[in-house]
């Protein structure tokens, strides 16, 4: 059964703690993305990666870090430097080649920082 | 950088009424995609438009891409309660894998 998994679905952390969100895909996609969704703000791109061991900052990368050690995995770390970390985090993946490059989204992780 | 504006932010309709959401980009797009996010869910791809002036239909949904490839619309005919959700447009720029999402239109349907 192919798809994208994110864990956990809900996550609570104390202020000042780093937290890592998991994202795994078995779709054999080259590109992976992390978005943040806040009410009324749509999806804002945090980081994206086209290939293993390479990634680029999106529009709101400050306070976040990522790694891409394997094609299937693209974990996101929310650091204590992120001023407003409470949000819904969505991971996505897509092909790079061809005309159709729609993004497939995981179920998301809702992070609450207390 | 590229900006994609989407209106309206909210739309409430009676079941059976039509619905339209509009998207405008600050730059010419290589393609535009539409996604639907049900309440509590994640975005799901609906369609991609690539050609200038392109029109595509999916049952009651009609998607258009403007001649200048800077605007797009999604029209739903005779809404149903199953249409409830947030509809996002997403513009592709020069590198076709990166998308800029609009803020979305939340559609609610009164049965």
Coordinates of N, CA and C in Angstrom, one line a residue:
Chain A
X1 N 0.8 -1.2 0.0 CA 0.0 0.0 0.0 C 0.9 1.2 0.0
X2 N 0.9 2.0 -1.1 CA 1.8 3.1 -1.2 C 1.2 4.3 -0.6
X3 N 2.1 5.2 -0.2 CA 1.7 6.5 0.4 C 2.7 7.2 1.2
X4 N 2.3 8.2 1.9 CA 3.1 9.0 2.8 C 2.6 8.9 4.2
X5 N 3.5 8.6 5.1 CA 3.1 8.5 6.5 C 3.8 9.6 7.3
X6 N 3.1 10.1 8.2 CA 3.6 11.1 9.2 C 3.3 10.7 10.6
X7 N 4.2 10.8 11.4 CA 3.9 10.4 12.8 C 4.7 11.4 13.8
X8 N 4.1 11.6 14.9 CA 2.7 11.2 15.3 C 1.7 12.1 14.8
X9 N 0.4 11.8 15.0 CA -0.7 12.7 14.5 C -0.8 13.9 15.3
X10 N -0.7 13.7 16.6 CA -0.7 14.8 17.6 C 0.6 14.8 18.4
X11 N 1.1 16.0 18.7 CA 2.4 16.1 19.4 C 2.3 17.3 20.3
X12 N 2.7 17.1 21.6 CA 2.7 18.2 22.5 C 4.1 18.3 23.1
X13 N 4.6 19.5 23.1 CA 5.9 19.8 23.7 C 6.0 21.0 24.5
X14 N 6.9 21.0 25.4 CA 7.1 22.2 26.2 C 7.9 23.3 25.4
X15 N 7.7 24.5 25.7 CA 8.4 25.6 25.1 C 9.9 25.4 25.4
X16 N 10.7 25.7 24.4 CA 12.2 25.6 24.5 C 12.7 24.2 24.1
X17 N 11.9 23.2 23.8 CA 12.3 21.9 23.4 C 12.3 21.8 21.9
X18 N 13.4 21.1 21.4 CA 13.3 20.8 20.0 C 12.4 19.5 19.8
X19 N 11.8 19.4 18.6 CA 11.0 18.3 18.4 C 11.2 17.9 16.9
X20 N 11.2 16.6 16.6 CA 11.4 16.1 15.2 C 10.1 15.4 14.8
X21 N 9.6 15.8 13.6 CA 8.5 15.2 13.0 C 8.9 14.3 11.9
X22 N 8.3 13.1 11.8 CA 8.7 12.1 10.9 C 7.9 12.2 9.6
X23 N 8.5 11.9 8.5 CA 7.8 11.8 7.2 C 8.5 10.7 6.4
X24 N 7.7 9.7 6.0 CA 8.2 8.6 5.2 C 7.3 8.4 4.0
X25 N 7.9 8.1 2.8 CA 7.1 7.8 1.6 C 7.7 6.6 0.9
X26 N 6.8 5.8 0.3 CA 7.2 4.6 -0.4 C 6.7 4.7 -1.9
X27 N 6.6 5.9 -2.4 CA 6.1 6.2 -3.7 C 7.2 6.3 -4.7
X28 N 8.4 6.2 -4.2 CA 9.6 6.4 -5.1 C 9.7 7.8 -5.7
X29 N 9.2 8.7 -4.9 CA 9.3 10.1 -5.4 C 10.7 10.7 -5.1
X30 N 11.2 11.5 -6.0 CA 12.4 12.2 -5.8 C 12.3 13.4 -4.8
X31 N 11.2 14.2 -5.0 CA 11.1 15.4 -4.3 C 10.2 15.3 -3.0
X32 N 10.6 15.9 -2.0 CA 9.8 15.9 -0.8 C 9.7 17.4 -0.2
X33 N 8.6 17.7 0.5 CA 8.4 19.0 0.9 C 7.8 19.0 2.4
X34 N 8.0 20.1 3.1 CA 7.4 20.3 4.3 C 6.7 21.7 4.3
X35 N 5.4 21.6 4.7 CA 4.5 22.8 4.7 C 4.1 23.0 6.2
X36 N 3.8 24.3 6.4 CA 3.1 24.6 7.7 C 1.8 25.2 7.3
X37 N 0.7 24.8 8.1 CA -0.6 25.4 7.8 C -1.2 26.0 9.1
X38 N -1.5 27.2 9.0 CA -2.2 27.9 10.1 C -3.5 28.4 9.6
X39 N -4.5 28.5 10.5 CA -5.9 28.9 10.1 C -5.8 30.2 9.2
X40 N -6.5 30.1 8.1 CA -6.6 31.3 7.2 C -5.3 31.6 6.4
X41 N -4.2 30.8 6.6 CA -2.9 31.2 6.0 C -2.6 30.3 4.8
X42 N -3.3 29.3 4.6 CA -3.0 28.4 3.5 C -1.8 27.5 3.9
X43 N -1.0 27.1 2.8 CA 0.1 26.2 3.1 C 1.4 27.0 2.8
X44 N 2.3 27.1 3.7 CA 3.5 27.8 3.5 C 4.7 26.9 3.5
X45 N 5.5 27.0 2.5 CA 6.6 26.0 2.3 C 7.8 26.3 3.3
X46 N 8.2 25.3 4.0 CA 9.3 25.4 5.0 C 10.6 25.0 4.4
X47 N 10.7 23.8 3.9 CA 11.9 23.2 3.2 C 11.4 22.3 2.1
X48 N 12.3 22.1 1.1 CA 12.0 21.1 0.1 C 13.3 20.4 -0.3
X49 N 13.2 19.3 -0.9 CA 14.4 18.5 -1.3 C 14.1 17.8 -2.6
X50 N 15.1 17.9 -3.5 CA 14.9 17.2 -4.8 C 15.7 15.9 -4.9
X51 N 16.6 15.7 -4.0 CA 17.5 14.6 -4.1 C 18.1 14.3 -2.7
X52 N 18.6 13.1 -2.5 CA 19.2 12.7 -1.2 C 20.4 13.6 -1.0
X53 N 20.5 14.0 0.3 CA 21.6 14.8 0.8 C 21.6 16.3 0.2
X54 N 20.5 16.7 -0.2 CA 20.3 18.1 -0.7 C 18.9 18.6 -0.4
X55 N 18.9 19.8 0.1 CA 17.6 20.5 0.4 C 17.7 22.0 0.3
X56 N 16.6 22.7 0.1 CA 16.6 24.1 0.0 C 15.6 24.7 1.0
X57 N 15.8 25.9 1.4 CA 14.9 26.7 2.2 C 13.7 27.1 1.4
X58 N 12.5 27.0 2.1 CA 11.3 27.6 1.5 C 11.1 29.0 2.0
X59 N 9.9 29.4 2.1 CA 9.5 30.7 2.4 C 9.7 31.1 3.9
X60 N 9.6 30.0 4.8 CA 9.5 30.3 6.2 C 10.5 29.3 6.9
X61 N 11.7 29.2 6.5 CA 12.6 28.2 7.1 C 13.2 28.5 8.4
X62 N 13.1 29.8 8.9 CA 13.8 30.1 10.1 C 13.2 29.4 11.3
X63 N 14.1 28.8 12.1 CA 13.6 28.0 13.3 C 13.4 26.5 13.0
X64 N 13.6 26.1 11.7 CA 13.4 24.7 11.3 C 14.7 24.2 10.7
X65 N 14.8 22.8 10.8 CA 15.9 22.2 10.1 C 15.4 20.8 9.6
X66 N 16.1 20.3 8.5 CA 15.7 19.1 7.9 C 16.9 18.3 7.5
X67 N 16.7 17.0 7.2 CA 17.8 16.2 6.6 C 17.2 15.3 5.6
X68 N 18.0 14.8 4.6 CA 17.5 13.9 3.6 C 18.6 12.9 3.4
X69 N 18.7 12.0 4.3 CA 19.7 10.9 4.2 C 19.3 9.7 3.4
X70 N 18.0 9.6 3.3 CA 17.4 8.5 2.4 C 16.3 9.1 1.6
X71 N 16.1 8.5 0.4 CA 15.1 9.0 -0.5 C 13.7 8.9 0.1
X72 N 13.5 7.9 1.0 CA 12.2 7.7 1.5 C 11.8 8.6 2.7
X73 N 12.8 9.3 3.3 CA 12.6 9.9 4.6 C 13.0 11.4 4.5
X74 N 12.2 12.2 5.2 CA 12.6 13.7 5.2 C 12.1 14.3 6.5
X75 N 12.8 14.0 7.6 CA 12.3 14.5 8.9 C 12.5 16.0 9.1
X76 N 11.6 16.6 9.8 CA 11.7 18.0 10.1 C 11.9 18.2 11.6
X77 N 12.8 19.0 11.9 CA 13.1 19.4 13.3 C 12.6 20.8 13.6
X78 N 11.7 21.0 14.5 CA 11.2 22.3 14.9 C 12.1 22.7 16.1
X79 N 12.9 23.7 16.0 CA 13.8 24.0 17.1 C 13.2 25.1 18.0
X80 N 13.9 25.3 19.1 CA 13.4 26.3 20.1 C 13.5 27.7 19.5
X81 N 14.2 27.9 18.4 CA 14.3 29.2 17.8 C 13.1 29.6 17.0
X82 N 12.2 28.6 16.8 CA 10.9 28.9 16.1 C 10.0 29.6 17.1
X83 N 9.6 30.9 16.7 CA 8.9 31.7 17.7 C 7.4 31.2 17.9
X84 N 6.8 30.7 16.9 CA 5.4 30.3 17.0 C 5.2 28.9 16.4
X85 N 5.7 27.9 17.1 CA 5.7 26.5 16.5 C 4.4 25.8 16.4
X86 N 3.4 26.2 17.2 CA 2.1 25.5 17.2 C 1.5 25.7 15.9
X87 N 1.2 24.6 15.2 CA 0.7 24.6 13.9 C 0.4 23.2 13.4
X88 N -0.2 23.1 12.2 CA -0.4 21.8 11.6 C 0.7 21.7 10.5
X89 N 1.5 20.6 10.6 CA 2.6 20.4 9.7 C 2.3 19.3 8.7
X90 N 2.5 19.6 7.4 CA 2.1 18.6 6.3 C 3.4 18.3 5.5
X91 N 3.6 17.1 5.3 CA 4.7 16.6 4.4 C 4.1 16.2 3.1
X92 N 4.8 16.4 2.0 CA 4.3 16.0 0.7 C 5.5 15.5 -0.1
X93 N 5.2 14.8 -1.2 CA 6.2 14.3 -2.1 C 5.7 14.3 -3.6
X94 N 6.6 14.3 -4.5 CA 6.2 14.3 -5.9 C 7.3 13.8 -6.8
X95 N 6.9 13.4 -8.0 CA 7.9 13.1 -9.0 C 8.5 14.4 -9.5
X96 N 9.7 14.4 -10.1 CA 10.3 15.5 -10.7 C 10.2 15.5 -12.3
X97 N 10.2 14.3 -12.8 CA 10.2 14.2 -14.3 C 8.8 14.1 -14.8
X98 N 8.6 14.4 -16.0 CA 7.3 14.3 -16.6 C 6.4 15.5 -16.5
X99 N 5.2 15.5 -17.1 CA 4.4 16.6 -17.1 C 3.5 16.7 -15.8
X100 N 3.2 15.6 -15.2 CA 2.4 15.6 -14.0 C 3.2 15.5 -12.8
X101 N 3.3 16.6 -12.0 CA 4.1 16.5 -10.8 C 3.2 16.9 -9.6
X102 N 2.0 16.3 -9.5 CA 1.2 16.6 -8.4 C 1.8 16.2 -7.1
X103 N 1.5 16.9 -6.0 CA 2.0 16.5 -4.7 C 1.1 15.7 -4.0
X104 N 1.6 14.6 -3.3 CA 0.9 13.7 -2.5 C 1.2 14.1 -1.0
X105 N 0.1 14.3 -0.3 CA 0.3 14.8 1.1 C 0.1 13.6 2.1
X106 N 0.9 13.7 3.2 CA 0.7 12.8 4.3 C -0.5 13.4 5.2
X107 N -0.9 12.6 6.2 CA -2.0 13.0 7.0 C -1.8 14.2 7.9
X108 N -0.5 14.6 8.1 CA -0.2 15.7 8.9 C 0.1 15.4 10.4
X109 N 0.8 16.3 11.0 CA 1.1 16.3 12.4 C 0.7 17.6 13.0
X110 N -0.2 17.5 14.0 CA -0.6 18.7 14.7 C 0.3 18.9 16.0
X111 N 1.1 19.9 15.9 CA 2.1 20.2 17.0 C 1.5 21.3 17.9
X112 N 1.5 21.1 19.2 CA 1.1 22.1 20.1 C 2.3 22.3 21.1
X113 N 2.7 23.5 21.2 CA 3.8 23.8 22.2 C 3.2 24.6 23.3
X114 N 3.4 24.0 24.5 CA 2.7 24.6 25.7 C 3.7 25.5 26.5
Chain B
X1 N 9.1 37.5 -4.5 CA 8.9 36.2 -4.9 C 7.4 36.0 -5.5
X2 N 7.2 34.9 -6.0 CA 5.9 34.6 -6.6 C 4.8 34.6 -5.5
X3 N 3.7 35.3 -5.8 CA 2.5 35.3 -4.9 C 1.3 34.9 -5.6
X4 N 0.5 34.1 -4.9 CA -0.8 33.6 -5.5 C -1.9 34.0 -4.6
X5 N -2.8 34.9 -5.1 CA -3.9 35.3 -4.3 C -5.2 34.6 -4.7
X6 N -6.0 34.2 -3.7 CA -7.2 33.4 -3.9 C -8.3 34.1 -3.2
X7 N -9.4 34.2 -3.9 CA -10.7 34.8 -3.3 C -11.9 34.0 -3.8
X8 N -12.9 34.0 -3.0 CA -13.0 34.6 -1.6 C -12.3 33.7 -0.6
X9 N -12.2 34.2 0.6 CA -11.6 33.3 1.7 C -12.6 32.3 2.2
X10 N -13.9 32.8 2.2 CA -15.0 31.9 2.7 C -16.1 32.0 1.7
X11 N -16.9 30.9 1.6 CA -18.1 31.0 0.8 C -19.1 30.0 1.4
X12 N -20.3 30.5 1.8 CA -21.3 29.6 2.3 C -22.5 29.6 1.3
X13 N -22.9 28.4 0.9 CA -24.0 28.3 -0.1 C -25.0 27.4 0.3
X14 N -26.2 27.5 -0.3 CA -27.3 26.5 -0.1 C -27.0 25.3 -1.0
X15 N -27.3 24.1 -0.6 CA -27.1 23.0 -1.5 C -27.8 23.2 -2.8
X16 N -27.2 23.0 -3.9 CA -27.8 23.2 -5.2 C -27.3 24.5 -5.9
X17 N -26.8 25.4 -5.1 CA -26.2 26.6 -5.7 C -24.9 26.4 -6.3
X18 N -24.5 27.3 -7.1 CA -23.1 27.2 -7.7 C -22.1 27.9 -6.9
X19 N -20.8 27.5 -7.1 CA -19.7 28.1 -6.3 C -18.5 28.3 -7.3
X20 N -17.8 29.4 -7.1 CA -16.6 29.7 -7.8 C -15.6 30.3 -6.9
X21 N -14.3 29.8 -7.1 CA -13.2 30.4 -6.4 C -12.2 30.8 -7.5
X22 N -11.5 32.0 -7.2 CA -10.6 32.6 -8.2 C -9.2 32.7 -7.7
X23 N -8.3 32.5 -8.6 CA -6.8 32.6 -8.2 C -6.1 33.5 -9.2
X24 N -5.2 34.4 -8.6 CA -4.4 35.3 -9.4 C -3.0 35.2 -9.0
X25 N -2.1 35.2 -9.9 CA -0.7 35.1 -9.7 C 0.0 36.4 -10.0
X26 N 1.0 36.8 -9.3 CA 1.8 38.0 -9.6 C 2.7 37.8 -10.8
X27 N 2.9 36.5 -11.1 CA 3.8 36.2 -12.3 C 3.2 35.2 -13.2
X28 N 3.7 35.0 -14.4 CA 3.2 34.0 -15.3 C 3.6 32.6 -14.7
X29 N 2.6 31.7 -14.8 CA 2.8 30.4 -14.2 C 3.1 29.4 -15.3
X30 N 3.9 28.4 -15.0 CA 4.1 27.3 -15.9 C 2.9 26.3 -15.9
X31 N 2.3 26.2 -14.7 CA 1.1 25.3 -14.6 C 0.4 25.8 -13.3
X32 N -0.8 25.3 -13.2 CA -1.6 25.6 -11.9 C -2.3 24.3 -11.5
X33 N -2.2 24.0 -10.2 CA -2.9 22.8 -9.7 C -3.9 23.2 -8.7
X34 N -4.9 22.3 -8.6 CA -6.0 22.6 -7.6 C -6.1 21.4 -6.6
X35 N -6.2 21.7 -5.4 CA -6.3 20.7 -4.3 C -7.6 20.9 -3.5
X36 N -8.1 19.9 -2.9 CA -9.2 20.0 -1.9 C -8.8 19.4 -0.6
X37 N -9.1 20.1 0.5 CA -8.8 19.6 1.8 C -10.1 19.5 2.6
X38 N -10.5 18.3 2.9 CA -11.7 18.2 3.7 C -11.4 18.6 5.2
X39 N -12.4 19.0 5.9 CA -12.2 19.4 7.3 C -11.5 18.3 8.1
X40 N -10.4 18.6 8.8 CA -9.6 17.6 9.5 C -8.7 16.8 8.7
X41 N -8.7 17.0 7.4 CA -7.9 16.1 6.5 C -6.7 16.8 5.9
X42 N -6.1 16.2 4.9 CA -5.0 16.8 4.2 C -5.3 17.1 2.8
X43 N -4.6 18.0 2.1 CA -4.9 18.3 0.7 C -4.8 17.1 -0.2
X44 N -5.7 17.1 -1.1 CA -5.8 16.0 -2.1 C -5.8 16.6 -3.5
X45 N -4.9 16.2 -4.4 CA -4.8 16.7 -5.7 C -6.1 16.5 -6.5
X46 N -6.6 17.6 -7.2 CA -7.7 17.5 -8.1 C -7.3 17.4 -9.5
X47 N -6.5 18.4 -9.9 CA -6.2 18.6 -11.4 C -5.1 19.5 -11.6
X48 N -4.4 19.4 -12.8 CA -3.4 20.3 -13.2 C -3.7 20.9 -14.5
X49 N -3.5 22.2 -14.7 CA -3.7 22.9 -16.0 C -2.4 23.4 -16.4
X50 N -2.1 23.2 -17.7 CA -0.8 23.6 -18.2 C -0.8 24.6 -19.4
X51 N -1.9 24.5 -20.2 CA -1.9 25.3 -21.4 C -2.7 26.6 -21.2
X52 N -2.3 27.6 -21.9 CA -3.0 28.9 -21.9 C -4.4 28.7 -22.4
X53 N -5.4 29.2 -21.6 CA -6.8 29.1 -22.0 C -7.4 27.7 -21.8
X54 N -6.7 26.8 -21.1 CA -7.2 25.5 -20.9 C -8.4 25.4 -20.0
X55 N -9.4 24.5 -20.4 CA -10.6 24.3 -19.6 C -10.7 22.8 -19.4
X56 N -10.8 22.3 -18.2 CA -11.0 20.9 -17.9 C -12.2 20.7 -17.0
X57 N -12.9 19.6 -17.2 CA -14.1 19.3 -16.4 C -14.0 18.0 -15.7
X58 N -14.4 18.0 -14.5 CA -14.6 16.7 -13.7 C -16.0 16.7 -13.1
X59 N -16.9 16.0 -13.8 CA -18.2 15.9 -13.4 C -18.8 17.3 -13.2
X60 N -19.1 17.8 -11.9 CA -19.7 19.1 -11.7 C -18.6 20.2 -11.6
X61 N -17.4 19.8 -11.6 CA -16.3 20.8 -11.4 C -15.7 21.2 -12.8
X62 N -15.5 22.5 -13.0 CA -14.9 23.1 -14.2 C -13.7 23.9 -13.8
X63 N -12.6 23.7 -14.4 CA -11.4 24.4 -14.1 C -10.9 25.1 -15.3
X64 N -10.5 26.4 -15.1 CA -10.0 27.2 -16.2 C -8.7 27.8 -15.9
X65 N -7.8 27.9 -17.0 CA -6.5 28.6 -16.8 C -6.6 29.7 -17.8
X66 N -6.2 30.9 -17.3 CA -6.3 32.1 -18.1 C -5.4 32.1 -19.3
X67 N -5.7 33.0 -20.3 CA -4.9 33.1 -21.5 C -3.5 33.6 -21.2
X68 N -3.4 34.4 -20.2 CA -2.0 34.9 -19.9 C -1.3 34.0 -18.9
X69 N -2.0 32.9 -18.5 CA -1.4 32.0 -17.5 C -1.0 32.6 -16.2
X70 N -1.9 33.6 -15.8 CA -1.7 34.2 -14.5 C -2.9 34.1 -13.6
X71 N -4.0 33.6 -14.1 CA -5.2 33.4 -13.3 C -5.9 32.1 -13.6
X72 N -6.7 31.7 -12.7 CA -7.4 30.4 -12.8 C -8.7 30.5 -12.0
X73 N -9.6 29.6 -12.3 CA -10.8 29.5 -11.5 C -11.3 28.0 -11.4
X74 N -12.0 27.8 -10.4 CA -12.7 26.5 -10.2 C -14.2 26.8 -9.9
X75 N -15.0 26.2 -10.7 CA -16.5 26.4 -10.6 C -17.1 25.1 -10.3
X76 N -18.0 25.1 -9.3 CA -18.7 23.9 -9.0 C -20.2 24.1 -9.3
X77 N -20.8 23.3 -10.1 CA -22.2 23.4 -10.4 C -23.1 22.6 -9.4
X78 N -24.1 23.2 -9.0 CA -25.1 22.5 -8.1 C -24.4 21.8 -6.9
X79 N -23.9 22.6 -6.0 CA -23.1 22.1 -4.9 C -23.9 21.0 -4.1
X80 N -23.1 20.1 -3.6 CA -23.6 19.1 -2.7 C -22.9 19.1 -1.3
X81 N -23.4 18.5 -0.3 CA -22.8 18.6 1.0 C -21.4 17.9 1.0
X82 N -21.2 17.0 0.0 CA -19.9 16.3 -0.1 C -18.8 17.3 -0.7
X83 N -19.2 18.5 -1.2 CA -18.2 19.4 -1.7 C -17.6 20.3 -0.6
X84 N -18.1 20.1 0.6 CA -17.6 20.9 1.7 C -16.0 20.7 1.9
X85 N -15.3 21.8 2.1 CA -13.9 21.7 2.3 C -13.2 23.0 1.9
X86 N -11.9 23.0 2.0 CA -11.1 24.1 1.5 C -10.5 23.8 0.2
X87 N -10.6 24.7 -0.8 CA -10.1 24.5 -2.1 C -8.9 25.4 -2.3
X88 N -7.8 24.8 -2.6 CA -6.5 25.6 -2.8 C -6.1 25.5 -4.3
X89 N -5.6 26.7 -4.8 CA -4.9 26.7 -6.0 C -3.4 26.7 -5.7
X90 N -2.6 26.2 -6.6 CA -1.1 26.2 -6.4 C -0.5 26.4 -7.7
X91 N 0.3 27.5 -7.8 CA 1.0 27.8 -9.0 C 2.4 27.3 -9.1
X92 N 2.7 26.8 -10.2 CA 4.1 26.3 -10.5 C 4.8 27.3 -11.3
X93 N 6.1 27.6 -10.9 CA 6.9 28.6 -11.5 C 7.8 28.0 -12.5
X94 N 9.0 28.5 -12.7 CA 10.0 28.0 -13.6 C 10.4 26.6 -13.3
X95 N 10.7 26.3 -12.1 CA 11.1 24.9 -11.7 C 9.8 24.2 -11.3
X96 N 9.3 23.3 -12.2 CA 7.9 22.9 -12.1 C 7.6 22.0 -10.9
X97 N 8.6 21.8 -10.0 CA 8.2 20.9 -8.9 C 7.8 21.7 -7.7
X98 N 8.2 23.0 -7.6 CA 7.9 23.8 -6.4 C 6.6 24.6 -6.7
X99 N 5.7 24.5 -5.7 CA 4.4 25.2 -5.9 C 4.2 26.3 -4.9
X100 N 3.5 27.4 -5.3 CA 3.1 28.4 -4.4 C 1.6 28.3 -4.2
X101 N 1.2 28.1 -3.0 CA -0.2 27.9 -2.7 C -0.9 29.2 -2.4
X102 N -2.2 29.3 -2.9 CA -3.1 30.4 -2.4 C -3.5 30.0 -1.0
X103 N -4.2 31.0 -0.4 CA -4.6 30.8 1.0 C -5.9 29.9 1.1
X104 N -6.5 29.6 0.0 CA -7.6 28.7 0.0 C -9.0 29.4 0.2
X105 N -10.0 28.7 -0.3 CA -11.4 29.1 -0.1 C -12.1 28.0 0.6
X106 N -12.6 28.4 1.8 CA -13.4 27.4 2.6 C -14.9 27.4 2.1
X107 N -15.3 26.3 1.6 CA -16.7 26.2 1.2 C -17.5 25.4 2.2
X108 N -18.6 26.0 2.6 CA -19.6 25.3 3.4 C -20.9 25.3 2.7
X109 N -21.6 24.1 2.8 CA -22.8 23.9 2.1 C -24.0 23.6 3.1
X110 N -25.0 24.4 3.0 CA -26.2 24.2 3.9 C -27.2 23.2 3.2
X111 N -27.4 22.1 3.9 CA -28.3 21.1 3.2 C -29.8 21.6 3.1

